[in-house]
XYZ file of C-alpha atoms in Angstrom:
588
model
C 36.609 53.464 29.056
C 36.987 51.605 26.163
C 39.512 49.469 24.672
C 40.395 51.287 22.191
C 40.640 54.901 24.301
C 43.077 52.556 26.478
C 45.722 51.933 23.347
C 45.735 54.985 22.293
C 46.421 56.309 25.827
C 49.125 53.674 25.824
C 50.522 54.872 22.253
C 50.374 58.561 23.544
C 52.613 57.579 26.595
C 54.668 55.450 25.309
C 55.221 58.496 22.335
C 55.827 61.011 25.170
C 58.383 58.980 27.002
C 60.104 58.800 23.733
C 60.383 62.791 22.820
C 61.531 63.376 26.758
C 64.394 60.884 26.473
C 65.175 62.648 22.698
C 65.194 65.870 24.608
C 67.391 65.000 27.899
C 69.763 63.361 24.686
C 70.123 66.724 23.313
C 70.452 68.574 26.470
C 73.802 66.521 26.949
C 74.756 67.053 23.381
C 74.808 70.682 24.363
C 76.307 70.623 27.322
C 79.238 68.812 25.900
C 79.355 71.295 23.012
C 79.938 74.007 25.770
C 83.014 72.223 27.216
C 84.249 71.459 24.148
C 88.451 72.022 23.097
C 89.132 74.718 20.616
C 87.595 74.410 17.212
C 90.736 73.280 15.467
C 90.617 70.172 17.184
C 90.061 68.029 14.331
C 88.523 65.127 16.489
C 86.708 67.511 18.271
C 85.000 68.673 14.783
C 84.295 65.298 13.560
C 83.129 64.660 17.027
C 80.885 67.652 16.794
C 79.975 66.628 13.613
C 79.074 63.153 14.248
C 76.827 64.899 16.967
C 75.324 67.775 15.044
C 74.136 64.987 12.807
C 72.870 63.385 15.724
C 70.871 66.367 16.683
C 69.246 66.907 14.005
C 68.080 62.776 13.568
C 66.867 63.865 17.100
C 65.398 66.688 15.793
C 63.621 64.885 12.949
C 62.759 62.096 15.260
C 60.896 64.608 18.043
C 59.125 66.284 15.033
C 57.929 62.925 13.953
C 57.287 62.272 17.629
C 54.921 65.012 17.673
C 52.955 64.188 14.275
C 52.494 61.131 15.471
C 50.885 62.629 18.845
C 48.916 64.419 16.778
C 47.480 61.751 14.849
C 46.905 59.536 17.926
C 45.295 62.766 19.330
C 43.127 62.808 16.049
C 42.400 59.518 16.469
C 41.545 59.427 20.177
C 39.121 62.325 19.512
C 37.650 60.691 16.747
C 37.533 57.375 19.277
C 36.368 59.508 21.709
C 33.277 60.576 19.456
C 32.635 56.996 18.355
C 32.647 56.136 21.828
C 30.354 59.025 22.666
C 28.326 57.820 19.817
C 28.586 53.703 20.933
C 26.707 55.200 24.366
C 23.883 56.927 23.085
C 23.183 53.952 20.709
C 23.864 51.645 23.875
C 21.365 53.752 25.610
C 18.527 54.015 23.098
C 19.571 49.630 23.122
C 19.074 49.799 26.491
C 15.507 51.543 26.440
C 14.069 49.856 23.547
C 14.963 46.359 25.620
C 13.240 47.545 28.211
C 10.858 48.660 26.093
C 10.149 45.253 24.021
C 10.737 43.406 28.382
C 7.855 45.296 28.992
C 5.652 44.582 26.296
C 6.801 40.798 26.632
C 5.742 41.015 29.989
C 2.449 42.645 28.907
C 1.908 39.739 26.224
C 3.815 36.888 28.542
C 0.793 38.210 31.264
C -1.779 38.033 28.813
C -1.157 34.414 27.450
C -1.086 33.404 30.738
C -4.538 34.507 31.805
C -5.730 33.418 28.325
C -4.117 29.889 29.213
C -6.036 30.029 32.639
C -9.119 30.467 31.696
C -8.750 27.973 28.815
C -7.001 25.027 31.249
C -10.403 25.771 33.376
C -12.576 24.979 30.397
C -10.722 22.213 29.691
C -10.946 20.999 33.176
C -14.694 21.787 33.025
C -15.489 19.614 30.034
C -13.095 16.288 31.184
C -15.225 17.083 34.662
C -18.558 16.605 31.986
C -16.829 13.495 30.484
C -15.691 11.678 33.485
C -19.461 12.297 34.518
C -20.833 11.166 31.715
C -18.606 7.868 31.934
C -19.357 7.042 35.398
C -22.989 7.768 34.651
C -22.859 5.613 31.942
C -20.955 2.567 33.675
C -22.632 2.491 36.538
C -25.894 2.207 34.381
C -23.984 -0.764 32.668
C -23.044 -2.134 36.343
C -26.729 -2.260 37.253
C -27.393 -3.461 33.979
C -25.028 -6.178 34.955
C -26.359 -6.982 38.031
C -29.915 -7.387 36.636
C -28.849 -9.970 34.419
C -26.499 -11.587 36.738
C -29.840 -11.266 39.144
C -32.067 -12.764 36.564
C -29.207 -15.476 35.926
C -29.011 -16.081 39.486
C -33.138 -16.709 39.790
C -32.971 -19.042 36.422
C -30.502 -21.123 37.892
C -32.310 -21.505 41.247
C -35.342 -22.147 39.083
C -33.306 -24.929 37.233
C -32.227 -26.372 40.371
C -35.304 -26.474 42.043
C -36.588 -28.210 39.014
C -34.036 -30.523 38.864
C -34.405 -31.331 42.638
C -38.086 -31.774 41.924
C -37.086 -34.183 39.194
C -35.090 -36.133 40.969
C -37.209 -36.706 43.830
C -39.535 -38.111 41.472
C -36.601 -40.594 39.862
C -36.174 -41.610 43.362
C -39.189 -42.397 44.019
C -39.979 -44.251 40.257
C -36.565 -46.119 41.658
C -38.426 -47.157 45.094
C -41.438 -48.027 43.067
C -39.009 -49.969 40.750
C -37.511 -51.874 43.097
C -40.532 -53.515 45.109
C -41.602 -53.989 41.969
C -38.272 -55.999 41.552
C -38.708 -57.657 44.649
C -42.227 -58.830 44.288
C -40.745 -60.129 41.175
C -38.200 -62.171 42.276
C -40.032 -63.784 44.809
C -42.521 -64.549 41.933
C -39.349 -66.000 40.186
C -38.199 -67.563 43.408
C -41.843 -69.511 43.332
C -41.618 -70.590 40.049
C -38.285 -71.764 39.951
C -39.727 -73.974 42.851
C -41.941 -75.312 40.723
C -39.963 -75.907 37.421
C -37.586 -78.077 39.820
C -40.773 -79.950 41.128
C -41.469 -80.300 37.578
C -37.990 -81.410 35.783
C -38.355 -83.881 38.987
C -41.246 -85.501 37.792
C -40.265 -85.274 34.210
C -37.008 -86.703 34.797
C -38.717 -90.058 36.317
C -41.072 -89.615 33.521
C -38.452 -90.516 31.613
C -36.696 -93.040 33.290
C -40.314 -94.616 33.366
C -41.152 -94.580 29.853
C -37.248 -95.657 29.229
C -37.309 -98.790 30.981
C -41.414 -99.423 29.572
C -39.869 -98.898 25.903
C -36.852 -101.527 26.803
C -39.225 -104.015 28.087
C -41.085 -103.937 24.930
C -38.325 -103.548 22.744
C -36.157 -106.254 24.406
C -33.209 -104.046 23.544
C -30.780 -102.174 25.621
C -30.836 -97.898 25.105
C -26.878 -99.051 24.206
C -27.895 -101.594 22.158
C -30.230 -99.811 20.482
C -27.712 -96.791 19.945
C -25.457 -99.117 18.662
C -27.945 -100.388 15.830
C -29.175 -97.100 14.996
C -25.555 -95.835 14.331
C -24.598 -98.821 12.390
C -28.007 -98.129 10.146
C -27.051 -94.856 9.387
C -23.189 -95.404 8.559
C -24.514 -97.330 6.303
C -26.724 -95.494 4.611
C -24.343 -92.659 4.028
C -22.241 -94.976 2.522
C -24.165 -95.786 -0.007
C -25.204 -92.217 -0.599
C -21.830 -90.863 -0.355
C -20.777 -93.241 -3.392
C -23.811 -92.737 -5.509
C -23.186 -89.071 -5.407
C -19.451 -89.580 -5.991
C -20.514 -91.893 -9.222
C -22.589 -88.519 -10.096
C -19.758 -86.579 -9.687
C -17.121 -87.992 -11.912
C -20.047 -88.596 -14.692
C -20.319 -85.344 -14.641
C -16.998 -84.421 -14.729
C -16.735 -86.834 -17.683
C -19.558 -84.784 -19.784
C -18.292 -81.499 -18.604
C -15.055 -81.437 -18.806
C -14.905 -79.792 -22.463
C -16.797 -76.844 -21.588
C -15.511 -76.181 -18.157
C -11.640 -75.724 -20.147
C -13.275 -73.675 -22.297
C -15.035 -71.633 -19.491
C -11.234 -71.976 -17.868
C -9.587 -70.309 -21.172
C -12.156 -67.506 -21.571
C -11.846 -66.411 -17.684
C -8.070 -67.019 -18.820
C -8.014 -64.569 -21.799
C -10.221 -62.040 -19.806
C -7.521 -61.994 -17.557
C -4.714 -60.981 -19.805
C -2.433 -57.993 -18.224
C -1.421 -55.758 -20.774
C 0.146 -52.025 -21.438
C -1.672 -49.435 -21.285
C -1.291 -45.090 -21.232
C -3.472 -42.889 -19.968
C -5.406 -40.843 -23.010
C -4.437 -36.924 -22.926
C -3.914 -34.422 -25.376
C -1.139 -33.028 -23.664
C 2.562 -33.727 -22.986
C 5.005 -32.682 -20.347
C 8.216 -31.191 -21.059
C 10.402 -30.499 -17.846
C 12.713 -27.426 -18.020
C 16.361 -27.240 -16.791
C 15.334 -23.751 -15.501
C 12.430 -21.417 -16.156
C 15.273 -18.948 -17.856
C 14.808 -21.810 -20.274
C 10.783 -20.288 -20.871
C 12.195 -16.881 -21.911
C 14.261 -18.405 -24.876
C 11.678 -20.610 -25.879
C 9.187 -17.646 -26.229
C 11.918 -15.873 -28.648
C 12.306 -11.998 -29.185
C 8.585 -10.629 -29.164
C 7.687 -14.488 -29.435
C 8.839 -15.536 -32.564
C 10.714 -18.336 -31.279
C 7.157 -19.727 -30.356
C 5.459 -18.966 -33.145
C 7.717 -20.539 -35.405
C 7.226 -23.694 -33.420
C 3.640 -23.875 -33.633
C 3.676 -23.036 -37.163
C 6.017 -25.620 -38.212
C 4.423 -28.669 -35.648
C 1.200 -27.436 -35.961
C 1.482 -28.487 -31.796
C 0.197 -25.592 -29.476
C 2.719 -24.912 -26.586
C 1.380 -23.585 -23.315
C 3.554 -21.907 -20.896
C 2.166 -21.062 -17.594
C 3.033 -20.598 -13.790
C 4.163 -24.610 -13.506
C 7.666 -24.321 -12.296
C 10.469 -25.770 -14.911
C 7.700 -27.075 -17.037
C 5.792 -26.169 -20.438
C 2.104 -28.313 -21.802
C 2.350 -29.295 -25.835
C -1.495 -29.877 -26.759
C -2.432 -31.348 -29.909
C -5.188 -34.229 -30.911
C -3.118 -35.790 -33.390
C -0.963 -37.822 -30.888
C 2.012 -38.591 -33.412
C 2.199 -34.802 -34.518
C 2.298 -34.041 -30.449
C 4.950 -36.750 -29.837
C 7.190 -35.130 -32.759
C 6.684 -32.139 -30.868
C 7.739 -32.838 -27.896
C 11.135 -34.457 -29.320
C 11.474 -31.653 -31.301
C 11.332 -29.057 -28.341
C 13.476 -32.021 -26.269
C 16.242 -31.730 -28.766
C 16.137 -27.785 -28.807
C 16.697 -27.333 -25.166
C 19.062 -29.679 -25.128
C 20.908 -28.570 -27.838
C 20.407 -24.938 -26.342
C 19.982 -22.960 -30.001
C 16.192 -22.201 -30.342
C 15.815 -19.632 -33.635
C 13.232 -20.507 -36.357
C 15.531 -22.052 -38.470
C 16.866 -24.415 -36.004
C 13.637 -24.782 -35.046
C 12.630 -26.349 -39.318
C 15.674 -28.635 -38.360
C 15.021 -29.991 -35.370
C 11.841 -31.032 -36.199
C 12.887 -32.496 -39.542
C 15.071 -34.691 -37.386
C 12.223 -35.714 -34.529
C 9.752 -36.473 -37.473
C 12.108 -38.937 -39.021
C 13.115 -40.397 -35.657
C 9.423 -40.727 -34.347
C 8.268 -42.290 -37.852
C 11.716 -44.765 -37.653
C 10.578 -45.614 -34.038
C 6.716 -45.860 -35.213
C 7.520 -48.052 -38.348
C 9.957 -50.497 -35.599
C 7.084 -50.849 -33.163
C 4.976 -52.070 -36.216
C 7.261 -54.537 -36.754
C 7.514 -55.721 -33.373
C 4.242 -56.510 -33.302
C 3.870 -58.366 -36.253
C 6.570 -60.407 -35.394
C 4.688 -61.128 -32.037
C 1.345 -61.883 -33.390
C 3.132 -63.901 -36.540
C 2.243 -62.334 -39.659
C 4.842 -61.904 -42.035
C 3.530 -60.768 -45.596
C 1.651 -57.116 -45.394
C 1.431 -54.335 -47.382
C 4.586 -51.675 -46.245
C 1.741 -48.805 -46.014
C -0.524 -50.778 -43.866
C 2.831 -51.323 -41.190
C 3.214 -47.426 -41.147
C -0.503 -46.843 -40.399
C 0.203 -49.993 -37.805
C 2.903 -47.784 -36.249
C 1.019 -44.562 -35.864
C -0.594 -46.685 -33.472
C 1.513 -46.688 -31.550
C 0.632 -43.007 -29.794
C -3.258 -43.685 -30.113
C -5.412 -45.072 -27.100
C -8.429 -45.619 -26.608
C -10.285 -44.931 -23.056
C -7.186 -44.913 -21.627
C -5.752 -48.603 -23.366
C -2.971 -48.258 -26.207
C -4.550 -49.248 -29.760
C -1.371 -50.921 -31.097
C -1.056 -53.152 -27.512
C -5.254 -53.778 -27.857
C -4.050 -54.919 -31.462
C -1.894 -57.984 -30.460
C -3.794 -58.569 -27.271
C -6.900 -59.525 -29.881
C -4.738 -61.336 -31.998
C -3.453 -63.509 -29.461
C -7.475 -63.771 -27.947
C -8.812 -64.693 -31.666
C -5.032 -67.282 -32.073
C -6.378 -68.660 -28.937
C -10.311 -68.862 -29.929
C -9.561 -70.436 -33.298
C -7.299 -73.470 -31.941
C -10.416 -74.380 -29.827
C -12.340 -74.461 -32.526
C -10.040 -76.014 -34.687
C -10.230 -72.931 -37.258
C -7.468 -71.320 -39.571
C -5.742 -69.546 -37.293
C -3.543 -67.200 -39.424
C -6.280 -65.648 -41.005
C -8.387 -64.928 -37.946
C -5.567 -63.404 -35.934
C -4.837 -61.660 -39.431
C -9.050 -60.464 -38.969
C -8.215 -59.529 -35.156
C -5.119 -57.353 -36.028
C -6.027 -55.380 -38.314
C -9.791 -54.246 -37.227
C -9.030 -51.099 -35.599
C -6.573 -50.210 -38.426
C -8.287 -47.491 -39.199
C -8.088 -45.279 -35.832
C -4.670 -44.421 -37.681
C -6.823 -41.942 -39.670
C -9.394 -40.709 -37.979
C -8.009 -37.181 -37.243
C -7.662 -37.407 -40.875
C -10.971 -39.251 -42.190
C -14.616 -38.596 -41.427
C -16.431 -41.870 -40.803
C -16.330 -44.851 -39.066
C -13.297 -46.388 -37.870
C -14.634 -49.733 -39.061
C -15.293 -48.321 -42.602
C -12.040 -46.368 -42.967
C -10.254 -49.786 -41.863
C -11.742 -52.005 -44.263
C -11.670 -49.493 -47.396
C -7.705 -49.371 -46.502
C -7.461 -52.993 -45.967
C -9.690 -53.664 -48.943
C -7.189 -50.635 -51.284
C -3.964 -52.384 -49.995
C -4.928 -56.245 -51.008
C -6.500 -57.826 -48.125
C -8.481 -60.826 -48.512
C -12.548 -60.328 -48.541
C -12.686 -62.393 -45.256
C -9.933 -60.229 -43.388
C -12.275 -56.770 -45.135
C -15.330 -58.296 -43.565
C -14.260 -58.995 -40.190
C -12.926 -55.204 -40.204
C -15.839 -53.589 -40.793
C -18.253 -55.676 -39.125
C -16.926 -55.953 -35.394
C -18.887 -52.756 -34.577
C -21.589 -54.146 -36.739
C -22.096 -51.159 -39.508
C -22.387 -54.288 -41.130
C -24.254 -57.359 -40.061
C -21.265 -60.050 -39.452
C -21.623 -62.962 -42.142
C -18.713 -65.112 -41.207
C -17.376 -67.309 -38.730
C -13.938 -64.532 -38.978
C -15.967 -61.795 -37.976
C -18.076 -63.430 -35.075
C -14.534 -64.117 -33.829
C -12.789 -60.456 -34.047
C -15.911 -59.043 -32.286
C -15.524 -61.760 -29.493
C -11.633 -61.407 -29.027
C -12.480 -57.299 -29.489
C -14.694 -57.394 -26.513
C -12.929 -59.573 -24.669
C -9.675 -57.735 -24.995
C -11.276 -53.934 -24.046
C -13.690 -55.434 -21.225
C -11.425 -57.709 -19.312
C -10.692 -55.554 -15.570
C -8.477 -52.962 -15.801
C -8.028 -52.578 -19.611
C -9.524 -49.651 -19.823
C -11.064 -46.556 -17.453
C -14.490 -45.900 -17.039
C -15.728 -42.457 -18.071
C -16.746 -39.719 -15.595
C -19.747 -39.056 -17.215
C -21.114 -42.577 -16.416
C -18.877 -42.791 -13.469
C -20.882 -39.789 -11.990
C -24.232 -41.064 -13.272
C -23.590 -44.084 -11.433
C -22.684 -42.856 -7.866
C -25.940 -40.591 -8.415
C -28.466 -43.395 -8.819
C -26.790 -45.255 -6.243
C -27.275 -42.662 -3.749
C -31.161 -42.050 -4.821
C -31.941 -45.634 -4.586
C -30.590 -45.545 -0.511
C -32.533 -42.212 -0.579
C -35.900 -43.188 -1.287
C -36.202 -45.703 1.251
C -38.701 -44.930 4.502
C -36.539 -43.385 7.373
C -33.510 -42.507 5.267
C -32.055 -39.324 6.521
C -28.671 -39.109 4.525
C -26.775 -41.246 2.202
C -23.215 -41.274 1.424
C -21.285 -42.963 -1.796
C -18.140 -43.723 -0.426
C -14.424 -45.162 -1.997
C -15.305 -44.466 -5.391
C -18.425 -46.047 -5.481
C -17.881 -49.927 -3.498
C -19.264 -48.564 -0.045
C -22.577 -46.752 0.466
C -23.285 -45.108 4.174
C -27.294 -44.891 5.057
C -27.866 -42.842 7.668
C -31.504 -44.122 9.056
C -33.954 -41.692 11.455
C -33.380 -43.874 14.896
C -37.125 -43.241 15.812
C -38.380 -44.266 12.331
C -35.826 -46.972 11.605
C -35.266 -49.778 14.519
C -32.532 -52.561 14.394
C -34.366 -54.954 12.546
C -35.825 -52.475 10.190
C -31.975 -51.079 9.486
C -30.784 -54.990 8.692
C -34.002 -55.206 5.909
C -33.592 -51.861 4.892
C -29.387 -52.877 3.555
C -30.784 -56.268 1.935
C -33.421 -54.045 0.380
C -30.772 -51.470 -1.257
C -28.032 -54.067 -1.841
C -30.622 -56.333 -3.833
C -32.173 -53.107 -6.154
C -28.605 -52.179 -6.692
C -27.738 -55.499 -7.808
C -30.912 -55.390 -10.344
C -30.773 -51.577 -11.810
C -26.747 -51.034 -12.159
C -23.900 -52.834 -13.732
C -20.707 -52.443 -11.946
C -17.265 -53.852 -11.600
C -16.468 -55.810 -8.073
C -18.659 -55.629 -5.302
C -21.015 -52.379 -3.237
C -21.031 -52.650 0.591
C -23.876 -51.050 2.136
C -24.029 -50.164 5.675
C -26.737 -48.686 7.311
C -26.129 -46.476 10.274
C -28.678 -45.991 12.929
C -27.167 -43.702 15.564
C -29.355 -41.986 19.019
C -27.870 -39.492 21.004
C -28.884 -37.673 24.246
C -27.250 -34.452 24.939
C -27.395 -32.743 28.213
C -25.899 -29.354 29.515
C -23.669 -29.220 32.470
C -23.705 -25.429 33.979
């Protein structure tokens, strides 16, 4: 039974209980009307009013009562059907379940046997494998052993030939050492006989001692005496001949050695000096800095190359940007003029026209003091004003490395120095030795000579013919006619070749270390050679079996004394021959 046959069941019940209490009610009612007073009562009629009225509520209540049953009968029928109707589709449920268990079962069975017989192939082919694998290490096992076999006979090989060897070292040793023996006894004899003979020697001696005293009639103490006395005093007499020979030749000396003195002096001379580039370093205070610099689709940089005519380079180098430009006075107003941008922080191409406005003056104010400086150092007072700004463009310029302005004094002082020695004029020569490289102020500008260019501006601004001629003759375009110009090309090369004033090239720097390493190379015996510490130490490395210790010494005087002869170089080239024999063994 169903729940919903139980409610209704309970509904009809508790409906039924209700229309038999209704009835018993109006059973009473009845009853009472029977033993009712007369009708004139009128109590008794309201009374049988009141329950009349009652009645028929009852009435109304039982005929509700029984609509109500026979809706809930209605209704219990139709659950009745439904219930009917919930079985059969319960049923057919219940037989297609079995149905579809069945053909699970079926398919469930089939899977299974399908799973058996593929777990056995399965099981088959790892069964092939793990043949296979065994097959095949057990063919690398024996392979193995072979080796280890073969290994095993080599090494009893090796140690039978070692034994063998050593037998026979033992028994060179045994041979050795009688040979030893017999030896020393040899030894033994003759040392015998070298005592026998410093014996006889030694009263030799004495003999011929004691012969020569008799003759003499002198003492070996006397005679040692008189010898020593001889001799004192002929050094004596030597020693102040060649001291009289000294100081005369001090006397007629003395000039040119204090010459010698103050050229080795002036050769000496420390001055300034700045590495030649064509580039300058800016640093950054960020590389945020790079973006602003670069501008809005890189006008900012544009404008800046335009206007300085300087090329800026901006790369990977952290906080950092390159300025490139041959013209050393256009790069320095560059670099000022990107200096004062980032530090001023506005960077827009008209900031850009006003900065650099600004750096130009400032670098030509700080060119035209320098001039000055030096002019006041070397002493010269009256030149023209547009020969002291080319003067203070050189200030940026060098020259293998050595500023041109610094070279500048450091001749004038040389030739100041040269012309008191030779009791010359001395303004005019220093004059000469200033001004000759006045024309590397316009090279970038000027084709031609240096030389040329300086004496066709000192000649246009009112220099004397002498200072002209000493200009363009210290390179010798022209042949040098006066004593002026002898002078500015000595103080010239003495100022640019004295040590240190200024770097060799690579090009001859590499040329050098080259030859130096084919003259070691095409010696007899010479396996490898090695140019070492930029050039002052060259390793040989000699064949020991070609090349024996006394060959290896002659060998380094040979190469040290061609080196000397073919190259010019600055300080001093160690060579050092190695001759090296090794004997390697195994120990297994």
């Amino acid at each position: 039974m169903s729940g919903v046959e139980v409610v209704l069941l309970v509904a009809v019940l508790l409906l039924a209980l209700v229309v038999v209490g209704a009835v018993l009610f109006g059973v009473r009612v009845l009853r009472g009307f029977r033993a009712a007073p007369a009708p004139e009562d009128p109590a008794f009629i309201a009374e049988k009013d009141r329950q009349e009225q009652s009645l028929a509520a009852l009435r109304s209540a039982a005929d509700e009562a029984n609509s109500t049953i026979d809706v809930a009968k209605s209704a219990a029928a139709a659950a009745r059907t439904e219930a009917a109707a919930a079985k059969a589709e319960a049923k057919s449920a219940r037989a297609e379940a079995r149905r579809v268990l069945d053909d699970a079962r079926a398919e469930a069975d089939t899977i299974l046997e399908r799973a058996h017989r593929q777990a056995e192939a399965d099981a088959e082919q790892l069964r092939t494998a793990a043949r296979r694998s065994g097959e095949r290490e057990v063919a690398v096992l024996a392979a193995t052993t072979r080796e280890q076999a073969a290994e095993v006979e080599r090494r009893a090989a090796r140690m039978d030939e070692r034994e063998r060897l050593h037998t026979e070292e033992v028994e060179r040793l045994a041979e050795r050492e009688r040979q030893l023996t017999a030896a020393s006894a040899d030894l033994a004899r003759r040392e015998a006989g070298l005592v026998e003979r410093e014996t006889a020697l030694a009263a030799a001696e004495e003999q011929r001692r004691r012969e020569l005293e008799r003759v003499a009639g002198l003492t070996a103490d006397a005679a040692r005496a008189e010898l020593i006395e001889a001799i004192e005093t002929q050094a004596k007499r030597e020693a102040a001949l060649l001291v009289r020979d000294i100081e005369s030749d001090a006397r007629t000396t003395a000039d040119q050695r204090a010459r010698h003195i103050v050229v080795d002096a002036i050769q000496r001379v420390a001055s300034e000096q700045t590495a030649e580039s064509v580039v300058s370093v800016l640093h950054l205070p960020g590389d945020e800095m790079k973006g602003r610099i670069i501008g809005r689709e890189g006008r900012n940089i544009r404008a800046f190359e335009s206007v300085t005519g300087v090329n800026l380079i901006i790369d990977d180098t952290p906080e950092a940007v390159l300025l490139s430009c041959f013209d050393p006075v256009r790069r320095e107003v560059g670099r000022l003029t990107l200096e004062k941008l980032v530090l001023d922080g506005r960077i827009h191409p008209h900031r850009i026209e006003e900065v650099h406005d600004l750096a130009r003056h400032e670098v030509e104010e700080l060119c035209h003091r320098a001039a000055e400086d030096a002019l006041v150092e070397v002493g010269i007072t009256e030149i023209h004003p547009e020969l002291v700004t080319l003067l203070g463009r050189l200030r940026y310029r060098t020259s293998y490395g050595q500023n041109v302005l610094k070279h500048l004094v450091e001749t004038a002082h040389i030739a100041g120095i040269m012309a008191a020695e030779l009791r010359l004029d001395i303004p005019t020569i220093k004059r000469c030795a200033f001004l000759h490289d006045i024309g590397k102020a316009l090279t970038h500008e000027v084709e031609g000579s240096h030389a040329i260019i300086g004496a066709d501006l000192a000649r246009k601004y009112g220099e004397s013919e002498d200072v002209v001629h000493a200009i363009e003759a210290h390179h010798n375009e022209v042949p040098p006619q006066t004593i002026e110009a002898v002078l500015t090309q000595a103080s010239d090369a003495c100022s640019g070749g004295r040590p240190g004033a200024r770097r060799e090239s690579l090009e001859a720097y590499v040329k050098r270390l080259e030859r130096i390493e084919e003259i070691a190379a095409g010696k007899l015996g010479v396996e490898k050679v090695f140019a070492m510490q930029a050039g002052r130490e060259v390793r040989v490395m000699v064949k020991p079996e070609d090349v024996d210790d006394i060959g290896a010494a002659v060998l380094a005087r040979d190469v040290a004394k061609q080196i000397e002869e073919e190259l010019t170089y600055p300080g001093q080239i160690r060579v050092t021959v190695v001759r090296e024999s090794r004997v390697t063994e195994i120990a297994r």
